[in-house]
Coordinates of C-alpha atoms in Angstrom, one line a residue:
M1 CA -28.0 -0.3 9.5
E2 CA -27.6 3.4 8.0
A3 CA -24.8 4.1 10.3
Y4 CA -22.9 1.2 8.6
L5 CA -23.8 2.3 5.0
L6 CA -22.7 5.5 6.1
A7 CA -19.3 4.0 8.1
V8 CA -18.6 1.8 4.3
L9 CA -19.7 5.3 2.7
I10 CA -16.6 7.2 4.3
T11 CA -14.1 4.0 3.9
A12 CA -14.5 3.8 0.2
L13 CA -13.8 7.7 0.0
A14 CA -10.7 7.3 1.8
Y15 CA -9.8 4.1 -0.3
V16 CA -11.0 6.6 -3.8
L17 CA -8.3 9.6 -2.4
L18 CA -5.9 6.8 -2.1
T19 CA -6.0 5.0 -5.2
L20 CA -6.0 8.5 -7.1
G21 CA -2.9 9.3 -5.7
L22 CA -1.4 5.9 -6.9
N23 CA -3.3 6.3 -9.7
F24 CA -1.2 9.8 -10.9
Q25 CA 2.1 7.9 -9.4
Y26 CA 1.6 4.8 -11.4
G27 CA -1.1 5.4 -13.9
F28 CA 0.4 8.5 -15.5
T29 CA 3.8 8.4 -15.0
G30 CA 4.7 4.4 -14.6
L31 CA 5.9 4.7 -10.5
I32 CA 5.8 1.4 -8.8
N33 CA 5.1 2.1 -5.7
F34 CA 4.9 -0.2 -2.9
G35 CA 4.9 1.2 0.0
Y36 CA 2.0 3.6 -0.4
V37 CA 0.8 2.9 3.0
G38 CA 3.5 5.1 4.3
F39 CA 2.6 7.8 3.0
F40 CA -0.9 7.1 4.7
A41 CA 0.3 6.7 7.6
L42 CA 2.6 9.5 8.0
G43 CA -1.0 12.1 7.4
A44 CA -3.1 9.7 9.9
Y45 CA 0.2 10.5 12.7
A46 CA 1.0 13.6 12.0
S47 CA -2.6 14.9 12.8
A48 CA -3.0 13.2 15.3
I49 CA 0.2 14.5 16.5
C50 CA -0.8 17.7 15.9
T51 CA -4.5 17.4 17.8
V52 CA -3.8 15.5 20.1
R53 CA -0.2 15.8 21.3
M54 CA -0.2 19.3 20.4
G55 CA -3.3 20.8 20.8
W56 CA -4.5 22.1 17.3
P57 CA -7.8 22.9 16.2
A58 CA -8.7 19.5 13.8
W59 CA -8.6 21.1 10.4
S60 CA -4.7 22.4 11.3
G61 CA -4.1 18.8 11.2
F62 CA -4.8 18.8 7.7
A63 CA -1.9 20.6 6.7
L64 CA 0.5 19.3 8.5
G65 CA -0.7 15.2 7.8
M66 CA -0.4 16.4 3.8
V67 CA 3.0 18.8 4.7
V68 CA 4.4 15.7 6.0
P69 CA 4.4 12.7 3.5
F70 CA 4.9 15.7 1.1
L71 CA 8.3 16.9 2.1
L72 CA 9.0 13.0 3.3
A73 CA 8.3 11.9 -0.1
W74 CA 11.5 13.9 -1.3
P75 CA 14.8 12.0 -0.1
L76 CA 12.9 8.9 -0.9
G77 CA 12.8 10.2 -4.5
R78 CA 16.0 11.2 -5.2
V79 CA 17.7 7.9 -4.1
A80 CA 14.6 5.5 -5.3
L81 CA 13.5 7.1 -8.6
R82 CA 17.3 6.5 -9.9
L83 CA 16.1 2.8 -9.8
R84 CA 13.6 1.1 -11.9
D85 CA 10.7 -1.1 -12.1
D86 CA 11.0 -3.8 -10.2
Y87 CA 13.9 -2.4 -7.5
L88 CA 11.5 1.2 -6.5
A89 CA 8.5 -1.5 -6.0
I90 CA 11.4 -3.1 -3.0
V91 CA 12.7 0.0 -2.1
T92 CA 9.0 1.7 -1.9
L93 CA 7.8 -1.0 0.0
G94 CA 10.7 -1.1 2.2
F95 CA 10.1 3.2 3.3
S96 CA 6.9 1.9 4.4
E97 CA 8.1 -0.5 6.5
I98 CA 10.7 1.9 8.1
V99 CA 8.0 4.1 8.8
R100 CA 5.7 1.4 10.7
L101 CA 8.9 0.7 12.3
A102 CA 9.8 4.2 13.7
I103 CA 6.1 4.7 14.9
I104 CA 6.3 1.9 16.6
N105 CA 10.1 2.7 18.5
E106 CA 9.0 6.0 18.1
K107 CA 6.6 5.9 21.6
A108 CA 7.8 9.4 23.4
L109 CA 5.9 10.4 20.2
T110 CA 3.5 7.8 18.7
N111 CA 2.7 6.1 21.6
G112 CA 4.0 3.4 20.2
G113 CA 2.3 0.1 19.4
Q114 CA -0.4 1.3 21.4
G115 CA -1.5 4.0 19.2
I116 CA -3.2 7.4 20.0
A117 CA -6.5 7.7 20.9
G118 CA -8.9 11.0 21.6
V119 CA -8.2 12.0 18.6
P120 CA -11.2 14.9 17.6
K121 CA -13.9 14.4 15.3
L122 CA -14.1 16.9 12.7
F123 CA -17.4 18.8 13.5
G124 CA -16.7 19.3 16.8
S125 CA -20.1 18.2 19.0
D126 CA -22.0 17.2 16.3
G127 CA -19.0 14.3 15.4
A128 CA -19.8 11.9 17.8
G129 CA -23.5 11.5 16.1
L130 CA -25.0 10.5 12.4
L131 CA -25.0 14.0 11.5
G132 CA -21.3 15.0 12.2
D133 CA -20.1 11.6 10.4
L134 CA -22.1 13.1 7.6
W135 CA -20.4 16.0 7.2
L136 CA -17.4 14.1 7.2
A137 CA -19.1 11.7 4.2
A138 CA -19.2 15.4 2.4
A139 CA -15.8 16.8 3.0
L140 CA -14.2 14.1 2.6
L141 CA -16.2 13.7 -1.0
A142 CA -15.7 17.6 -1.5
A143 CA -11.8 16.5 -1.5
C144 CA -12.3 13.9 -3.6
V145 CA -13.6 15.9 -6.3
L146 CA -11.2 18.4 -6.0
V147 CA -8.8 16.1 -6.3
A148 CA -9.7 14.3 -9.0
G149 CA -10.1 17.7 -11.0
V150 CA -7.0 19.5 -9.7
I151 CA -5.2 15.7 -11.0
R152 CA -7.2 15.6 -14.7
A153 CA -5.6 19.4 -15.1
I154 CA -2.1 18.3 -14.8
V155 CA -2.2 15.8 -17.3
K156 CA -4.0 17.3 -19.8
S157 CA -0.9 20.4 -19.4
P158 CA 1.6 20.3 -21.0
Y159 CA 3.4 19.1 -17.4
G160 CA 1.1 15.9 -17.7
R161 CA 1.9 15.3 -21.1
L162 CA 5.9 15.1 -20.2
I163 CA 5.2 12.6 -17.4
Q164 CA 3.5 10.5 -19.5
A165 CA 6.2 10.7 -21.6
I166 CA 8.8 8.7 -19.0
R167 CA 5.5 6.4 -18.3
D168 CA 5.2 6.1 -22.4
D169 CA 9.5 5.9 -23.0
E170 CA 12.0 7.1 -20.7
T171 CA 14.5 7.1 -22.9
A172 CA 12.8 8.7 -25.8
L173 CA 12.6 11.6 -23.1
L174 CA 16.0 11.4 -21.5
A175 CA 17.1 11.9 -25.9
L176 CA 15.3 15.1 -25.7
G177 CA 17.1 16.7 -22.9
K178 CA 14.8 15.7 -20.0
N179 CA 15.9 15.1 -16.9
P180 CA 13.4 11.9 -15.7
A181 CA 13.8 12.1 -12.4
R182 CA 13.4 15.4 -11.8
F183 CA 9.7 15.1 -12.7
K184 CA 9.1 12.1 -11.1
T185 CA 10.7 13.4 -7.2
Q186 CA 7.5 15.5 -8.0
V187 CA 5.1 13.1 -8.7
L188 CA 5.7 10.7 -5.9
M189 CA 5.7 13.9 -3.6
L190 CA 2.1 14.9 -4.8
G191 CA 0.9 11.8 -5.0
G192 CA 2.5 10.6 -1.2
G193 CA 0.8 14.7 0.0
I194 CA -3.1 13.4 -1.3
A195 CA -2.4 10.1 0.7
G196 CA -1.5 11.7 3.5
L197 CA -4.9 14.0 3.4
A198 CA -6.9 10.2 3.0
G199 CA -4.6 9.8 6.3
S200 CA -6.3 13.0 7.7
F201 CA -9.6 11.7 7.0
Y202 CA -8.8 9.3 8.3
A203 CA -7.9 9.5 11.6
H204 CA -10.4 12.6 12.4
Y205 CA -13.4 9.7 11.9
V206 CA -11.7 6.4 13.0
G207 CA -10.6 8.5 16.5
Y208 CA -7.7 6.7 17.4
V209 CA -4.4 5.5 15.0
T210 CA -2.1 2.2 15.4
P211 CA 0.7 1.1 13.7
D212 CA -1.4 -2.2 12.6
Q213 CA -3.6 -0.2 10.3
F214 CA -1.0 0.6 7.8
L215 CA 0.1 -3.0 6.8
P216 CA 1.6 -3.6 3.5
I217 CA -2.0 -4.9 2.7
V218 CA -3.3 -2.2 2.4
T219 CA -1.0 -1.0 0.1
F220 CA -2.2 -4.0 -2.3
Q221 CA -5.9 -3.6 -1.5
V222 CA -5.6 0.1 -3.2
W223 CA -3.2 -1.2 -6.3
M224 CA -6.6 -4.2 -6.2
A225 CA -9.0 -1.0 -6.5
M226 CA -7.3 1.4 -9.5
I227 CA -6.1 -2.4 -11.3
M228 CA -10.0 -3.5 -11.4
G229 CA -10.8 0.1 -12.1
G230 CA -8.9 0.7 -15.1
V231 CA -5.1 2.3 -14.6
G232 CA -4.7 5.4 -16.0
R233 CA -8.3 6.5 -15.4
L234 CA -9.6 8.8 -12.9
R235 CA -13.1 7.9 -13.8
G236 CA -11.6 4.4 -13.0
A237 CA -10.4 4.6 -9.3
V238 CA -13.7 5.6 -8.3
A239 CA -15.0 2.9 -9.7
G240 CA -12.4 0.8 -8.4
A241 CA -12.6 1.8 -4.9
F242 CA -16.8 1.7 -5.0
L243 CA -16.2 -2.4 -5.8
L244 CA -13.0 -3.2 -3.6
L245 CA -15.2 -2.2 -1.1
L246 CA -18.2 -4.4 -2.6
V247 CA -16.2 -7.1 -2.6
L248 CA -14.5 -6.9 1.2
E249 CA -17.9 -6.7 2.7
G250 CA -20.2 -8.7 -0.1
S251 CA -17.6 -11.5 1.0
R252 CA -18.6 -11.1 4.7
A253 CA -21.6 -13.2 3.6
A254 CA -19.2 -16.2 2.9
R255 CA -20.6 -16.4 6.6
D256 CA -24.3 -17.4 5.4
L257 CA -22.7 -20.0 2.3
F258 CA -20.4 -22.3 4.8
P259 CA -22.9 -22.6 8.0
G260 CA -20.1 -25.6 9.2
I261 CA -17.2 -23.8 9.0
P262 CA -15.7 -22.4 12.8
E263 CA -16.2 -18.8 13.3
V264 CA -12.1 -19.1 13.8
A265 CA -11.4 -20.2 10.4
M266 CA -14.1 -18.1 8.5
S267 CA -11.5 -14.6 7.7
S268 CA -9.4 -17.7 6.2
V269 CA -13.3 -18.5 4.0
R270 CA -13.3 -14.5 3.5
L271 CA -9.9 -14.0 1.9
A272 CA -10.0 -17.2 -0.3
V273 CA -13.8 -16.2 -1.4
I274 CA -11.9 -12.5 -1.7
G275 CA -9.1 -14.1 -3.6
A276 CA -11.4 -16.0 -6.2
A277 CA -13.8 -13.2 -6.7
L278 CA -10.6 -10.7 -8.0
I279 CA -9.0 -13.2 -10.1
L280 CA -12.0 -13.8 -11.6
F281 CA -12.7 -10.3 -12.4
I282 CA -9.1 -9.9 -13.9
R283 CA -9.1 -12.9 -15.7
F284 CA -12.4 -11.7 -17.7
R285 CA -11.6 -7.8 -17.3
P286 CA -7.9 -7.4 -17.4
Q287 CA -8.0 -4.2 -18.6
G288 CA -10.4 -2.8 -15.3
L289 CA -14.5 -1.4 -15.7
W290 CA -13.2 1.7 -17.3
G291 CA -10.1 0.9 -19.0
A292 CA -9.3 0.7 -23.0
P293 CA -9.8 -2.9 -24.0
R294 CA -6.5 -5.0 -24.8
D295 CA -5.6 -6.7 -28.4

């Protein structure tokens, strides 16, 4: 039981990191990023390649895991951020699929669809047991606090007020002689680096990475966490991520509610239960847990 609860905690903290990064992009800047899982995958694979293929220490993979998605967000931003809203969402969704397909086909580097196994635990020999996972959870919690503190400092600064002006009225910002595309590219890069950090933690916790772990459903789960917690709220990102895991794991009880349904069909029932819970939440609490009430 302790191992299961710890696994849920680590997964929830990884989703907190992802939700913080996406909230920085959409909640504070208004960027609709439907390809966020692509940056998550880049961070995970960068750490795996760095430690397994190149033999570097586990901690060194974190630097590469953040730098790679951070840098690859720049060309995406230069091209995509000239688009608006719906078109930006489509381009970022395509970016995540390009990343996944590149991972599948670049077999010499990523081992294709079989993935990379043997990613070392973060805390060496202790990482094989419960104690190592506790240390990993503590490190992940510290990373969440650090990232939240950095985002809060950015948002409260003049730079933060500028990116929030992009969200509220980009045309007015252009009239003031500012270049929104440059600032949006910077936000996309910072958010990508945060997703890469979450990917590094994920790779070193699970111990292997495969392309099937980075499907678009991950992006939309992070969106659900952000919306349920409250868009543009740091506390909402934390609450939403834990609420999402509560819904995902709590839906496993659907097996007891529908005893006559075959095991094969239970996954579809579980998705229906999750969908119904989310619809009810959005219906009765559209602003999220920490969002301001709407008129």
